[in-house]
Amino acid sequence: MRIKIGVSVASKIGFASHQNAVPLIHDLEITNPTSEDFQDLTLILKADLPFIEEVRWRIPLLKKKKAISLLCSR
């Protein structure tokens, strides 16, 4: 079993959305279905699109059998 990532994204994005800072990602949830805790994780979002900047989330602790939501306001 592995860590799971769930994401809710905008159905479409255009120039006006980009100019008005409409977020591409609405919700991001990391779930640890395993029986062990994970420490000092980093989740990195990269895209080959020029208008999407790299984003990094530091996750100090992801407890076993738990989920966390990450803020996606960039």
mmCIF file of C-alpha atoms in Angstrom:
data_model
loop_
_atom_site.group_PDB
_atom_site.id
_atom_site.type_symbol
_atom_site.label_atom_id
_atom_site.label_comp_id
_atom_site.label_asym_id
_atom_site.label_seq_id
_atom_site.Cartn_x
_atom_site.Cartn_y
_atom_site.Cartn_z
ATOM 1 C CA MET A 1 0.000 0.000 0.000
ATOM 2 C CA ARG A 2 1.178 3.530 -0.747
ATOM 3 C CA ILE A 3 0.393 7.117 0.101
ATOM 4 C CA LYS A 4 -2.562 8.387 -1.942
ATOM 5 C CA ILE A 5 -3.016 11.855 -3.408
ATOM 6 C CA GLY A 6 -6.483 13.182 -4.194
ATOM 7 C CA VAL A 7 -6.959 16.403 -6.116
ATOM 8 C CA SER A 8 -9.822 18.570 -7.318
ATOM 9 C CA VAL A 9 -8.873 20.767 -10.272
ATOM 10 C CA ALA A 10 -10.578 23.448 -12.352
ATOM 11 C CA SER A 11 -12.490 21.982 -15.267
ATOM 12 C CA LYS A 12 -10.913 24.526 -17.605
ATOM 13 C CA ILE A 13 -8.562 27.446 -17.371
ATOM 14 C CA GLY A 14 -7.960 30.224 -19.843
ATOM 15 C CA PHE A 15 -6.130 33.492 -20.144
ATOM 16 C CA ALA A 16 -8.726 35.391 -18.070
ATOM 17 C CA SER A 17 -8.492 32.777 -15.292
ATOM 18 C CA HIS A 18 -4.723 33.111 -15.273
ATOM 19 C CA GLN A 19 -4.847 36.926 -15.249
ATOM 20 C CA ASN A 20 -7.292 36.880 -12.321
ATOM 21 C CA ALA A 21 -5.298 34.329 -10.300
ATOM 22 C CA VAL A 22 -8.053 31.709 -10.380
ATOM 23 C CA PRO A 23 -6.524 28.615 -8.755
ATOM 24 C CA LEU A 24 -6.023 25.573 -10.949
ATOM 25 C CA ILE A 25 -6.091 23.234 -7.951
ATOM 26 C CA HIS A 26 -9.021 23.587 -5.561
ATOM 27 C CA ASP A 27 -8.382 20.803 -3.057
ATOM 28 C CA LEU A 28 -5.416 18.565 -2.385
ATOM 29 C CA GLU A 29 -5.571 15.702 0.099
ATOM 30 C CA ILE A 30 -2.782 13.318 1.087
ATOM 31 C CA THR A 31 -3.875 10.006 2.637
ATOM 32 C CA ASN A 32 -1.681 7.495 4.418
ATOM 33 C CA PRO A 33 -3.544 4.158 4.420
ATOM 34 C CA THR A 34 -0.484 2.296 5.728
ATOM 35 C CA SER A 35 0.263 1.154 9.274
ATOM 36 C CA GLU A 36 3.316 3.391 9.649
ATOM 37 C CA ASP A 37 3.900 7.117 10.143
ATOM 38 C CA PHE A 38 5.931 9.107 7.599
ATOM 39 C CA GLN A 39 8.082 12.099 8.548
ATOM 40 C CA ASP A 40 9.710 14.964 6.675
ATOM 41 C CA LEU A 41 7.918 14.557 3.351
ATOM 42 C CA THR A 42 7.953 17.073 0.515
ATOM 43 C CA LEU A 43 5.292 17.135 -2.192
ATOM 44 C CA ILE A 44 6.374 18.976 -5.343
ATOM 45 C CA LEU A 45 4.048 20.141 -8.102
ATOM 46 C CA LYS A 46 5.755 20.789 -11.439
ATOM 47 C CA ALA A 47 4.191 21.373 -14.828
ATOM 48 C CA ASP A 48 5.462 21.975 -18.351
ATOM 49 C CA LEU A 49 3.157 24.957 -18.718
ATOM 50 C CA PRO A 50 4.783 28.397 -18.501
ATOM 51 C CA PHE A 51 2.038 29.898 -16.321
ATOM 52 C CA ILE A 52 2.242 27.246 -13.579
ATOM 53 C CA GLU A 53 4.959 27.854 -11.033
ATOM 54 C CA GLU A 54 6.555 25.022 -9.099
ATOM 55 C CA VAL A 55 4.951 24.611 -5.664
ATOM 56 C CA ARG A 56 6.369 22.697 -2.704
ATOM 57 C CA TRP A 57 4.528 21.550 0.391
ATOM 58 C CA ARG A 58 6.516 20.399 3.397
ATOM 59 C CA ILE A 59 4.739 17.709 5.410
ATOM 60 C CA PRO A 60 6.465 17.241 8.779
ATOM 61 C CA LEU A 61 4.337 14.248 9.788
ATOM 62 C CA LEU A 62 1.781 12.075 8.000
ATOM 63 C CA LYS A 63 0.314 9.723 10.562
ATOM 64 C CA LYS A 64 -0.770 6.184 9.803
ATOM 65 C CA LYS A 65 -4.401 5.745 8.694
ATOM 66 C CA LYS A 66 -4.843 9.553 8.469
ATOM 67 C CA ALA A 67 -5.403 12.162 5.765
ATOM 68 C CA ILE A 68 -4.395 15.798 5.578
ATOM 69 C CA SER A 69 -5.585 18.618 3.348
ATOM 70 C CA LEU A 70 -3.091 21.046 1.888
ATOM 71 C CA LEU A 71 -3.837 24.683 1.187
ATOM 72 C CA CYS A 72 -3.963 25.382 -2.545
ATOM 73 C CA SER A 73 -4.254 29.154 -2.843
ATOM 74 C CA ARG A 74 -1.316 29.890 -5.128
#
